[in-house]
CSV table of N, CA, C and O in Angstrom, one decimal:
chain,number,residue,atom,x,y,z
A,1,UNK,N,70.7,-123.3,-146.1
A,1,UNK,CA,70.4,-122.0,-145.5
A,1,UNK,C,71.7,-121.3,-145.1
A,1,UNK,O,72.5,-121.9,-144.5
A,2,UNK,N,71.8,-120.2,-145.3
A,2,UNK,CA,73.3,-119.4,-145.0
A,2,UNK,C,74.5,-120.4,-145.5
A,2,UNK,O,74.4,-121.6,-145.7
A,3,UNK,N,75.7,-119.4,-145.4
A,3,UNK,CA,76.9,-119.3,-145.8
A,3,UNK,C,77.4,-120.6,-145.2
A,3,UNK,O,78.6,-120.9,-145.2
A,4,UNK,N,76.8,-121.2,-144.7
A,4,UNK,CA,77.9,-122.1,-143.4
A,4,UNK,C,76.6,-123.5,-143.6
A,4,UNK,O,76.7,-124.4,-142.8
A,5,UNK,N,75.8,-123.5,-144.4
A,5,UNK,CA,74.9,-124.5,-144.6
A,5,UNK,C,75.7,-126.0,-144.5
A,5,UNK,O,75.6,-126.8,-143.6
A,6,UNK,N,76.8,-126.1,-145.7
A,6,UNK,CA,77.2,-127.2,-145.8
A,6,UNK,C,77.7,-128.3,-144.7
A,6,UNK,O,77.8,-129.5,-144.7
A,7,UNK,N,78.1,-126.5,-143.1
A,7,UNK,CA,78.4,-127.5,-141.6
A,7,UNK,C,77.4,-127.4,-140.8
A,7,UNK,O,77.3,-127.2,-139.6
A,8,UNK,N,76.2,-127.7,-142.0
A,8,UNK,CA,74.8,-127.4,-140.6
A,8,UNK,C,74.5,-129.5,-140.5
A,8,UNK,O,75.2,-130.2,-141.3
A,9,UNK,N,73.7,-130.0,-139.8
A,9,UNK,CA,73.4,-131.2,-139.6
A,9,UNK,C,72.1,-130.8,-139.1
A,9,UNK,O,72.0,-129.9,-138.3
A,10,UNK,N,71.1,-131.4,-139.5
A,10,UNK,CA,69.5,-130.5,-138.9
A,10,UNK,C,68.9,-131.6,-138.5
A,10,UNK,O,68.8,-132.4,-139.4
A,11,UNK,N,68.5,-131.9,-137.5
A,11,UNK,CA,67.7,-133.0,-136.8
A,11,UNK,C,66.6,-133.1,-137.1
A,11,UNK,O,66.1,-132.1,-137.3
A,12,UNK,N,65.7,-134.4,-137.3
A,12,UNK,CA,64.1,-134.2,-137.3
A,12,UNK,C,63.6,-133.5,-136.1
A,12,UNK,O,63.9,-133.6,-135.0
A,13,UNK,N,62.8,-132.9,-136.8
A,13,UNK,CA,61.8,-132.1,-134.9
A,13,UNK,C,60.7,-133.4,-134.6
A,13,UNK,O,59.9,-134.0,-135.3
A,14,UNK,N,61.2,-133.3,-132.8
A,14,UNK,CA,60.6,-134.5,-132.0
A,14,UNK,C,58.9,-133.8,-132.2
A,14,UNK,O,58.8,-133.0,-131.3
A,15,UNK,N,58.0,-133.7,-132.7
A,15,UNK,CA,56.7,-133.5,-132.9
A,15,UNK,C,55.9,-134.2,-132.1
A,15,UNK,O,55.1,-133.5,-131.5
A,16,UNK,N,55.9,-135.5,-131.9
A,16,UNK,CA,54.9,-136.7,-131.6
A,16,UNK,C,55.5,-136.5,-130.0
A,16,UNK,O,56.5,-136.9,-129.4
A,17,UNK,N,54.5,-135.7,-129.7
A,17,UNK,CA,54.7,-135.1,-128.1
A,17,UNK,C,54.1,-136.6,-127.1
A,17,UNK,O,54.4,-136.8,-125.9
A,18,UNK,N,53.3,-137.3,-127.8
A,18,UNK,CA,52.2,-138.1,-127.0
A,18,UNK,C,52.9,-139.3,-126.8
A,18,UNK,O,52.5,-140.1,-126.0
A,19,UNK,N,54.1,-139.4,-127.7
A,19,UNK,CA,55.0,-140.7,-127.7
A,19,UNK,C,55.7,-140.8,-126.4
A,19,UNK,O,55.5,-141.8,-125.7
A,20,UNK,N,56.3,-139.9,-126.2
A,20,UNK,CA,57.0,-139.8,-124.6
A,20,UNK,C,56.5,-139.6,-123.8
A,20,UNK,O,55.4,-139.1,-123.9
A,21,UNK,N,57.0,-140.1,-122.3
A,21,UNK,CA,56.1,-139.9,-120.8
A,21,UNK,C,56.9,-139.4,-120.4
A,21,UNK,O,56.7,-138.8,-119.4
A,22,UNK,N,58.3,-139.4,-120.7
A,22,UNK,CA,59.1,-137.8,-119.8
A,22,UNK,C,59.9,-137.5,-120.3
A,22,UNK,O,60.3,-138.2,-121.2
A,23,UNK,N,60.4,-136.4,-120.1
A,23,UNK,CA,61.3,-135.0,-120.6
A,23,UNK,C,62.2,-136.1,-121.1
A,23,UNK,O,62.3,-136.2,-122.4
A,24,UNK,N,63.1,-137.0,-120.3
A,24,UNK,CA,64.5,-137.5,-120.4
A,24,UNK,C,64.1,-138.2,-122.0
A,24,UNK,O,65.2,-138.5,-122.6
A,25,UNK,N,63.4,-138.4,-122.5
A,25,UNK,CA,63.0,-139.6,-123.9
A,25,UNK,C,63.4,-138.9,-124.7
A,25,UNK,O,64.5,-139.1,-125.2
A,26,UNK,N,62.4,-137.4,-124.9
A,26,UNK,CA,62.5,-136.3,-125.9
A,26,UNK,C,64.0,-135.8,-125.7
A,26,UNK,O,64.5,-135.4,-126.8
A,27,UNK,N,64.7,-135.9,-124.7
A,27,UNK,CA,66.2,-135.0,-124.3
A,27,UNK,C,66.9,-135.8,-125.3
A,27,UNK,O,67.5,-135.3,-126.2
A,28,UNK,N,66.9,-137.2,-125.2
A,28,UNK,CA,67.7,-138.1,-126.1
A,28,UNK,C,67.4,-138.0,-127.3
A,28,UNK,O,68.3,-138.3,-128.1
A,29,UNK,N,66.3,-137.5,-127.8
A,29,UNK,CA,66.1,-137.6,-129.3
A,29,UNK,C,67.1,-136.5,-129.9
A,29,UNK,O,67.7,-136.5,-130.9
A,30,UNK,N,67.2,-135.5,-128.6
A,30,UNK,CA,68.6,-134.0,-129.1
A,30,UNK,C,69.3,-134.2,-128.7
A,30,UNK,O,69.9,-133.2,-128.2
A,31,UNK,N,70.1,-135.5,-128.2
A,31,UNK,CA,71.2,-135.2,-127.8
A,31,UNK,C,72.1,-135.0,-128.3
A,31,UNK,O,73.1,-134.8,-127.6
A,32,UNK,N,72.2,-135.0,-129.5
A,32,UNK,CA,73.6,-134.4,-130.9
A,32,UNK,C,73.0,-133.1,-131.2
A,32,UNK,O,73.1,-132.7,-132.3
A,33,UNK,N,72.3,-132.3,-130.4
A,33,UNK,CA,71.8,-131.0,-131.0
A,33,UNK,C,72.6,-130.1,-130.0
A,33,UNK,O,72.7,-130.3,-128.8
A,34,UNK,N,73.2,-128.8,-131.2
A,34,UNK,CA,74.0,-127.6,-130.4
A,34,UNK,C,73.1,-126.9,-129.8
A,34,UNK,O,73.2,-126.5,-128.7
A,35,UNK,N,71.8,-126.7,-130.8
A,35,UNK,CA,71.1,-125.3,-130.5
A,35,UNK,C,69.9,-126.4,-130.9
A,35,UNK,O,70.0,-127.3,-131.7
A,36,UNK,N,68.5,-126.0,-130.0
A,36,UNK,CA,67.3,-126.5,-130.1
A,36,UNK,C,66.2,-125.3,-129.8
A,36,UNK,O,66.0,-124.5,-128.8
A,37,UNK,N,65.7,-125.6,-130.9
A,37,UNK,CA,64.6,-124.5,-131.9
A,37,UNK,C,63.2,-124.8,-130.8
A,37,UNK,O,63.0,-125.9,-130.4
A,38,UNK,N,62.3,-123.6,-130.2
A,38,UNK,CA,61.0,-124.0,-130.2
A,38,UNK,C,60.3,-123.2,-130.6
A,38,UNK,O,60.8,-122.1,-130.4
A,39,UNK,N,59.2,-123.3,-131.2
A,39,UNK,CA,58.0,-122.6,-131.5
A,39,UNK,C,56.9,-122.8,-130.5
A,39,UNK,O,56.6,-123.8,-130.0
A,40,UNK,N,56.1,-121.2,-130.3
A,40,UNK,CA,55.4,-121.4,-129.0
A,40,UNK,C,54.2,-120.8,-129.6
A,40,UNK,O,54.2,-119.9,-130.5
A,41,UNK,N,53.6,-121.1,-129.2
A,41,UNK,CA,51.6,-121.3,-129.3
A,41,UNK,C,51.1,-120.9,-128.2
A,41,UNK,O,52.1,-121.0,-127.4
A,42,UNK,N,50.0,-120.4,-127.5
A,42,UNK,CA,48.9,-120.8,-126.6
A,42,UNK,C,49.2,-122.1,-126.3
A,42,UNK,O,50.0,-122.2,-125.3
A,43,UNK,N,48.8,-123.3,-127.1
A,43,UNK,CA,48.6,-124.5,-126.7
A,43,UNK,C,49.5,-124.7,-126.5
A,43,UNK,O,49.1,-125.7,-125.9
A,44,UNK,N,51.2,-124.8,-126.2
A,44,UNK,CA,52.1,-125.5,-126.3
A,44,UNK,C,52.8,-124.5,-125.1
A,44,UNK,O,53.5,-125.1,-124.3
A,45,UNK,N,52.8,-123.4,-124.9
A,45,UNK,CA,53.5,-122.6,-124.4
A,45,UNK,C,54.1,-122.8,-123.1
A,45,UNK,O,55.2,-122.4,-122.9
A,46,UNK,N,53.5,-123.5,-122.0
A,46,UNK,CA,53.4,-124.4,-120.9
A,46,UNK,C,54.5,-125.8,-120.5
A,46,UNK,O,55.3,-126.0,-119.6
A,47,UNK,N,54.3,-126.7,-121.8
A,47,UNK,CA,54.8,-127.7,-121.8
A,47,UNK,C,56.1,-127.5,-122.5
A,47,UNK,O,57.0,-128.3,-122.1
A,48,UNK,N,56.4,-126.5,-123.6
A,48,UNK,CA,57.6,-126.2,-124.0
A,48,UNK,C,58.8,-125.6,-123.2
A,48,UNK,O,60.0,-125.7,-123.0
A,49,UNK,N,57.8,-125.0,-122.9
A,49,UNK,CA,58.9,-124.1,-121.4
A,49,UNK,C,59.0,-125.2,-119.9
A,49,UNK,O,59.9,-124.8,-119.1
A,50,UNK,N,58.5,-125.9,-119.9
A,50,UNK,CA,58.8,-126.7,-119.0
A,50,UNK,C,59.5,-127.9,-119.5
A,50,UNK,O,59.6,-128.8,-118.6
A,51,UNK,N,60.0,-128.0,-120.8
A,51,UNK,CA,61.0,-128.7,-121.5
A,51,UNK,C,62.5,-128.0,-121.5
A,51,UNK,O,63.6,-128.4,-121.3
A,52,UNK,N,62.0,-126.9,-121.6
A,52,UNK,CA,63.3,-125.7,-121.9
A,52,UNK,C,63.8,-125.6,-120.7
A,52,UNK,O,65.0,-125.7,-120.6
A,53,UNK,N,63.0,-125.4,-119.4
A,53,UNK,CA,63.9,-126.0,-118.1
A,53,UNK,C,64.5,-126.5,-117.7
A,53,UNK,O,65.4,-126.2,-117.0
A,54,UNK,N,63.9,-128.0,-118.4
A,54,UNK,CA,64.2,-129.1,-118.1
A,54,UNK,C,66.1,-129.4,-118.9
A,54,UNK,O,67.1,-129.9,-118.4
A,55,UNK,N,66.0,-128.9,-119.9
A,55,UNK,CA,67.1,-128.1,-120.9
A,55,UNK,C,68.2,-127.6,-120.0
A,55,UNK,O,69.3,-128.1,-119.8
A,56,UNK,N,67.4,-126.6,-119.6
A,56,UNK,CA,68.5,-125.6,-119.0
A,56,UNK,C,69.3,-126.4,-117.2
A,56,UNK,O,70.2,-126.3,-116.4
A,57,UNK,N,68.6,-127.0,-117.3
A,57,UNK,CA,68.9,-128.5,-115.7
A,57,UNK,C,70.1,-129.0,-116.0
A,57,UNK,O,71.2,-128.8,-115.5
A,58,UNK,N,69.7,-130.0,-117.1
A,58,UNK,CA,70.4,-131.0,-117.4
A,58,UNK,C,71.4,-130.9,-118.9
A,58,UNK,O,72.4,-131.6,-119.0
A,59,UNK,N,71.2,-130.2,-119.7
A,59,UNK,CA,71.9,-129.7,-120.8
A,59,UNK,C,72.1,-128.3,-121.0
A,59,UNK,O,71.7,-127.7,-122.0
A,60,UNK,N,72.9,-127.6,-119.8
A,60,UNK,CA,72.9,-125.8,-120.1
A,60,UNK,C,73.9,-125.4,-121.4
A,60,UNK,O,73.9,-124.3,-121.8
A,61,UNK,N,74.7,-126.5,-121.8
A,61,UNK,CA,75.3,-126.4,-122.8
A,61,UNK,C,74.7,-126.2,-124.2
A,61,UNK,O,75.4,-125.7,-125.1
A,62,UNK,N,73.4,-126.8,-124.5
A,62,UNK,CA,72.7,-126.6,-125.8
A,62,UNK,C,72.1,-125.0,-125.8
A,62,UNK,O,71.6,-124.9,-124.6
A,63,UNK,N,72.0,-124.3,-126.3
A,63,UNK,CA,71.9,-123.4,-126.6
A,63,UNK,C,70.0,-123.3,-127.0
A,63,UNK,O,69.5,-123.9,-127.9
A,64,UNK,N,69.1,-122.3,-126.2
A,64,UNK,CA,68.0,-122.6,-126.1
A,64,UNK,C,67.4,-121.5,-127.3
A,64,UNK,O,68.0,-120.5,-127.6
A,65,UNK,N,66.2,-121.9,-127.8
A,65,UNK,CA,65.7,-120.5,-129.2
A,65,UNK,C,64.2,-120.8,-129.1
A,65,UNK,O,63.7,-121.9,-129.4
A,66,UNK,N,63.3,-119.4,-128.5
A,66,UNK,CA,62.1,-119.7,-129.2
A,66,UNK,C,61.6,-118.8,-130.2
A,66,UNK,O,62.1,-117.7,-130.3
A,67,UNK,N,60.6,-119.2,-130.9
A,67,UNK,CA,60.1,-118.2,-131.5
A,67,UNK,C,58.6,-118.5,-131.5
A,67,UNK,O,58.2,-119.3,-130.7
A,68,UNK,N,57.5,-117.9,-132.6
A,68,UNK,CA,56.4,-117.8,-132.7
A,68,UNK,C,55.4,-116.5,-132.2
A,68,UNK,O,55.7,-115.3,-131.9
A,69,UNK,N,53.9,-117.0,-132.2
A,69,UNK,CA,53.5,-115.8,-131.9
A,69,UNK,C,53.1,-115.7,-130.4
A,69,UNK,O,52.7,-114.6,-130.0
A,70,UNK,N,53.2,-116.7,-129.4
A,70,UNK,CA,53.1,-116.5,-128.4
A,70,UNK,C,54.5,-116.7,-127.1
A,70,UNK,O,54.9,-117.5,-126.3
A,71,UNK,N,55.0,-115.2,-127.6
A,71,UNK,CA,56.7,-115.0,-126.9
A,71,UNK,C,56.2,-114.6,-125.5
A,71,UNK,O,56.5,-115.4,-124.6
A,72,UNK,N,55.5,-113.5,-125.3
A,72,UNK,CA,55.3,-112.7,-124.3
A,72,UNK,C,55.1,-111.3,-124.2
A,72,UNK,O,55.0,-110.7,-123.1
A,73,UNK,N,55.2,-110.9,-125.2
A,73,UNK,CA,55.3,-109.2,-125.7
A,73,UNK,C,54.7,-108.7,-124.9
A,73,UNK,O,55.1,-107.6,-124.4
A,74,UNK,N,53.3,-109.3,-124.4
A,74,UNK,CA,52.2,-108.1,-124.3
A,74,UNK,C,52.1,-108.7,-122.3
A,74,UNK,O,51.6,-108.1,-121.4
A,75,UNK,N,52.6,-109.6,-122.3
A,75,UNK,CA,52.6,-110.0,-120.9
A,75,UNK,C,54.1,-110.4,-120.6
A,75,UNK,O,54.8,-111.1,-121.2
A,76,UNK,N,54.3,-109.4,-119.3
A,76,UNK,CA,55.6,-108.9,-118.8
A,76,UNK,C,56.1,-110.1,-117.8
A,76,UNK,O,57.3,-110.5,-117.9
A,77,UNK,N,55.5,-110.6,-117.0
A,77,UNK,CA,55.8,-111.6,-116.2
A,77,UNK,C,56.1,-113.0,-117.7
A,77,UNK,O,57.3,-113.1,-117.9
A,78,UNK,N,55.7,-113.4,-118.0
A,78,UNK,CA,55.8,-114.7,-119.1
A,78,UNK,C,56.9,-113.9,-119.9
A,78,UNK,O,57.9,-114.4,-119.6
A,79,UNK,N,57.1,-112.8,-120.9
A,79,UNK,CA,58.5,-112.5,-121.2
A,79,UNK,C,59.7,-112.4,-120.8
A,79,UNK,O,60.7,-112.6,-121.4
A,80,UNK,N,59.5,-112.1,-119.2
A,80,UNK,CA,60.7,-112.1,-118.3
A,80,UNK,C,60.6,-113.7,-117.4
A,80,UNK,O,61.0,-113.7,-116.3
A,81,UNK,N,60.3,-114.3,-117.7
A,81,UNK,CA,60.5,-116.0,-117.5
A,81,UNK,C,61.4,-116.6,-119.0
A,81,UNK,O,62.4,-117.2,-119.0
A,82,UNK,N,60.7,-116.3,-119.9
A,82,UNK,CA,61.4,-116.5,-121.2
A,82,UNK,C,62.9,-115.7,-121.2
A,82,UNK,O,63.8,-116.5,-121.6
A,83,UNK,N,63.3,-114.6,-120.8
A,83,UNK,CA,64.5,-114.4,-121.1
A,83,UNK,C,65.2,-114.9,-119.7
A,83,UNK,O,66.4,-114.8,-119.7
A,84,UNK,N,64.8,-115.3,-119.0
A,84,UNK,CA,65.5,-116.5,-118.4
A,84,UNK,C,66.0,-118.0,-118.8
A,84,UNK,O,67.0,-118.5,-118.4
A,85,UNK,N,65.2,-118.4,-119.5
A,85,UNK,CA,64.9,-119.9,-119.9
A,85,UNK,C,65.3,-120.0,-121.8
A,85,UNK,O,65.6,-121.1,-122.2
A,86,UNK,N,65.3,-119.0,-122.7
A,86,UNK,CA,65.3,-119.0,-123.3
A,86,UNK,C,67.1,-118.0,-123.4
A,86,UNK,O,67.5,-117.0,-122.9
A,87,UNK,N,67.8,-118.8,-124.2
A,87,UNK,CA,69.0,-117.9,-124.8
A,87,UNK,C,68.7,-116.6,-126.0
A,87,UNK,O,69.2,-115.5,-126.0
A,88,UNK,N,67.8,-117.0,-126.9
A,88,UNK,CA,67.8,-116.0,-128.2
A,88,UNK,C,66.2,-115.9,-128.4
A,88,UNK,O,65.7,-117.0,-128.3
A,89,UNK,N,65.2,-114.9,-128.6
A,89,UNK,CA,63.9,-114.8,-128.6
A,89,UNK,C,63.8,-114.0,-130.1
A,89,UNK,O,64.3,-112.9,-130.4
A,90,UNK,N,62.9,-115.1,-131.1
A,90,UNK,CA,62.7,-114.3,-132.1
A,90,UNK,C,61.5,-113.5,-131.9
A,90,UNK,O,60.5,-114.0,-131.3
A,91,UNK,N,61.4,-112.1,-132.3
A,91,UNK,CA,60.2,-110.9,-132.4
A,91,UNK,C,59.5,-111.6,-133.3
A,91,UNK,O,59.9,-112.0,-134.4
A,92,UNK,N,58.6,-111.7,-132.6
A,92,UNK,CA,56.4,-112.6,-132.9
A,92,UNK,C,56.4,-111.6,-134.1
A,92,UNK,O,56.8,-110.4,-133.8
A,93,UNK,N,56.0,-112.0,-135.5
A,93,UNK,CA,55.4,-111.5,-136.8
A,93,UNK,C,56.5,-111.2,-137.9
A,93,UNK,O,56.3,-110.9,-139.1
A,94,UNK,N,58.0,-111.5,-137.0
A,94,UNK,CA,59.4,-111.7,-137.9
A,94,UNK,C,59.6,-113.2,-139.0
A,94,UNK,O,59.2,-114.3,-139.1
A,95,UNK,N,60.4,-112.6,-139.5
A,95,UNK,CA,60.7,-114.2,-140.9
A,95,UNK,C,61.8,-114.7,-139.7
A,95,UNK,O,62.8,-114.0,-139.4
A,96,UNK,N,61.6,-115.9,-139.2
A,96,UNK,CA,61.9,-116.6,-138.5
A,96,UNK,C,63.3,-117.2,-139.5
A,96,UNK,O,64.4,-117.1,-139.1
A,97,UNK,N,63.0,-117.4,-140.1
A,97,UNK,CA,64.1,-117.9,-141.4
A,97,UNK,C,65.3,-117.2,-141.2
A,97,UNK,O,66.3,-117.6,-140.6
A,98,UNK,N,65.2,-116.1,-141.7
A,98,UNK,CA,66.6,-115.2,-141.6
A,98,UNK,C,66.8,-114.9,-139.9
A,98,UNK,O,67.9,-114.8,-139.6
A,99,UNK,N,66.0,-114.8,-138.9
A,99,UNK,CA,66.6,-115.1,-138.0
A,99,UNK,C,68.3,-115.9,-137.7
A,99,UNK,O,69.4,-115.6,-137.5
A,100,UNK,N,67.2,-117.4,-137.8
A,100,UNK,CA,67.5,-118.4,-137.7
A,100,UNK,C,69.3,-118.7,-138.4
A,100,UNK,O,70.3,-119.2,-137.8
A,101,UNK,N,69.0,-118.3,-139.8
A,101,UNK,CA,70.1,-117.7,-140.2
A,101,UNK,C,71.4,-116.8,-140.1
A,101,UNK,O,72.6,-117.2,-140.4
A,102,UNK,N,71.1,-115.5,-139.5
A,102,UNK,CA,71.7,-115.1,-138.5
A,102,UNK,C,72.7,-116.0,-137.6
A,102,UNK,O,73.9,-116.1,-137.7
A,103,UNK,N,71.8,-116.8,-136.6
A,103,UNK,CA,71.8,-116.8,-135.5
A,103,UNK,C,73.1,-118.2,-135.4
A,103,UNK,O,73.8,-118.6,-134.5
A,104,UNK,N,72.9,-118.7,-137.0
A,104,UNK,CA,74.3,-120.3,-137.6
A,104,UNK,C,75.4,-119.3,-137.9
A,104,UNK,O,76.5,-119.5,-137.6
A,105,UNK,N,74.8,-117.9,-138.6
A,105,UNK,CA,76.3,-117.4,-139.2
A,105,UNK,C,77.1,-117.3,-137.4
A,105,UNK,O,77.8,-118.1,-136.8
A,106,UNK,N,76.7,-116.4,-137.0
A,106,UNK,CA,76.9,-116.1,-135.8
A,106,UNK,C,77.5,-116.9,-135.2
A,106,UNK,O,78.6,-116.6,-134.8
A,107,UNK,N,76.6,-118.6,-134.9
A,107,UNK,CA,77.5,-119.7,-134.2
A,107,UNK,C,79.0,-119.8,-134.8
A,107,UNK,O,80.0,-119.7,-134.1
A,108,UNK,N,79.1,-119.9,-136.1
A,108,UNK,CA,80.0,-120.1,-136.3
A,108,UNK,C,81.2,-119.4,-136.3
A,108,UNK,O,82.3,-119.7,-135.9
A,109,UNK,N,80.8,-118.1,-137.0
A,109,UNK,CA,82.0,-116.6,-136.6
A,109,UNK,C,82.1,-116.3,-135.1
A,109,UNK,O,83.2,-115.8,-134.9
A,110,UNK,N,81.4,-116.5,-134.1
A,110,UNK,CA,81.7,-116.2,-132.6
A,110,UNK,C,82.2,-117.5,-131.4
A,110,UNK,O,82.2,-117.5,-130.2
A,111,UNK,N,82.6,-118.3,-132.5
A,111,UNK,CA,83.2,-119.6,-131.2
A,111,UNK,C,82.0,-119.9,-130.1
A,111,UNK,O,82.2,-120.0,-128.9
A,112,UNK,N,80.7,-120.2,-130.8
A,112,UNK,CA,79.6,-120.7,-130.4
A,112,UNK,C,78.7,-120.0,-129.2
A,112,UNK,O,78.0,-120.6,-128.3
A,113,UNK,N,78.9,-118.8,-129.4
A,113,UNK,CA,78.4,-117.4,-128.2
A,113,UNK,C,77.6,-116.7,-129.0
A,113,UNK,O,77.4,-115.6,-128.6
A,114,UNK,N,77.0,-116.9,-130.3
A,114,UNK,CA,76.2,-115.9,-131.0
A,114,UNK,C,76.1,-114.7,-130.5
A,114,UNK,O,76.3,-115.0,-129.3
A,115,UNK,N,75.9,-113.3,-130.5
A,115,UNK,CA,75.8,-112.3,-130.1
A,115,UNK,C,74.5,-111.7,-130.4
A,115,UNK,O,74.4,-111.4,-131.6
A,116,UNK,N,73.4,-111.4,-129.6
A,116,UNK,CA,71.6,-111.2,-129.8
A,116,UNK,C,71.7,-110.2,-130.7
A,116,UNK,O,71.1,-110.0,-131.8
A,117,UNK,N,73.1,-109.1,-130.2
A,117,UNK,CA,72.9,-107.7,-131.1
A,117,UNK,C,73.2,-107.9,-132.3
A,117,UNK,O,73.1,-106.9,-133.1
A,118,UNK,N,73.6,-109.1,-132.7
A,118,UNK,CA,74.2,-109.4,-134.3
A,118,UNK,C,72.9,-110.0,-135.2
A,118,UNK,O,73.0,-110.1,-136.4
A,119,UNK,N,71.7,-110.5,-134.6
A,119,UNK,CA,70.8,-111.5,-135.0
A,119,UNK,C,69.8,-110.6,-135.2
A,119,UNK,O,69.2,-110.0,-134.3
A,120,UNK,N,69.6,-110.6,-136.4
A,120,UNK,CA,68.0,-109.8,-137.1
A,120,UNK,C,66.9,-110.1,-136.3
A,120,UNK,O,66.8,-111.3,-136.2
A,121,UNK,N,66.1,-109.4,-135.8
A,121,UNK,CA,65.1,-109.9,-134.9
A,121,UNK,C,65.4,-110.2,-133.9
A,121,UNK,O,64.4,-110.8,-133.6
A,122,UNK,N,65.9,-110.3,-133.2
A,122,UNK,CA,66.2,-111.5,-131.9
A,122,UNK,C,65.8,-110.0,-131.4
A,122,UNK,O,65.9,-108.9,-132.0
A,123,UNK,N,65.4,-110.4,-130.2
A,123,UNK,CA,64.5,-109.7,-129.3
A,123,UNK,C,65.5,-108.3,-128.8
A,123,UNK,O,65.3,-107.1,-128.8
A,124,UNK,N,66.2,-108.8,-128.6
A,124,UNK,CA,67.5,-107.5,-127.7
A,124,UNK,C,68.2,-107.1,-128.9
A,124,UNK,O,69.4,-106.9,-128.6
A,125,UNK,N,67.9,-106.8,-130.3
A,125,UNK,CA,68.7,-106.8,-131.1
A,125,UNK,C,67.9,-105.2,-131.8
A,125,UNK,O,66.7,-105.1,-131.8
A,126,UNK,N,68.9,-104.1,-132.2
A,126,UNK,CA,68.7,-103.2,-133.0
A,126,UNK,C,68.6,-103.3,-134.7
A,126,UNK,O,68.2,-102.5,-135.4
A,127,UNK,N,69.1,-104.8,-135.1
A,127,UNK,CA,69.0,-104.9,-136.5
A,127,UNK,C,67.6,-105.6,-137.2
A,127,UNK,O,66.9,-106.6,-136.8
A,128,UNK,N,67.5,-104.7,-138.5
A,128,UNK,CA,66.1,-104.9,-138.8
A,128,UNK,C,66.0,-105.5,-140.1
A,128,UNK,O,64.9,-105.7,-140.6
């Protein structure tokens, strides 16, 4: 995916949520991860973000991303927790893909500061 594919390294996503009994299990499965991806649901929205805390605690150095269709758009208090907790927010109904894409070119051309206004979709971003 993108120009910079060949220095990407892509982790399995920890899925099997039921396997772990605390944050620190799941933390270890990323601990060679720069940037960690979440996708947010209804169902999940709760426990992700209380992962992503948990993130922002103990590893403020990894670089936090959600996306899906439950960001916060339509609810102002839960959006403005997310752009706390969250570094890059993809816009709910966007191709997540080229985001995503974006957002490696970026790591790479900006000495690992991505820039939101540079990333298609990303929530604080004018490019379409």
């Amino acid at each position: 995916m993108g120009k910079y594919n060949d220095k990407v390294e892509w982790l399995d996503a920890p899925y099997k949520w039921n396997q772990y009994t605390v944050f620190s299990e799941l933390a270890q499965e990323l601990k060679d991860a720069d940037i960690v991806l979440f996708i947010s649901y209804i169902w999940n929205a709760d426990l992700i973000d209380q992962f992503a805390k948990y993130m922002q605690e103990e590893s403020p150095e990894k670089i936090r991303v959600i996306g899906g269709p439950h960001i916060g758009i339509h609810d102002h208090e839960l959006l403005n927790d997310r752009l706390r907790l969250y570094d890059y927010i993809c816009q709910p109904t966007k191709p997540g893909e080229l985001f995503v894409e974006d957002l490696i070119d970026q790591w790479f051309e900006s000495s690992h500061k991505p820039l939101p206004s540079k990333i298609r979709w990303e929530l604080r971003s004018d490019l379409k």
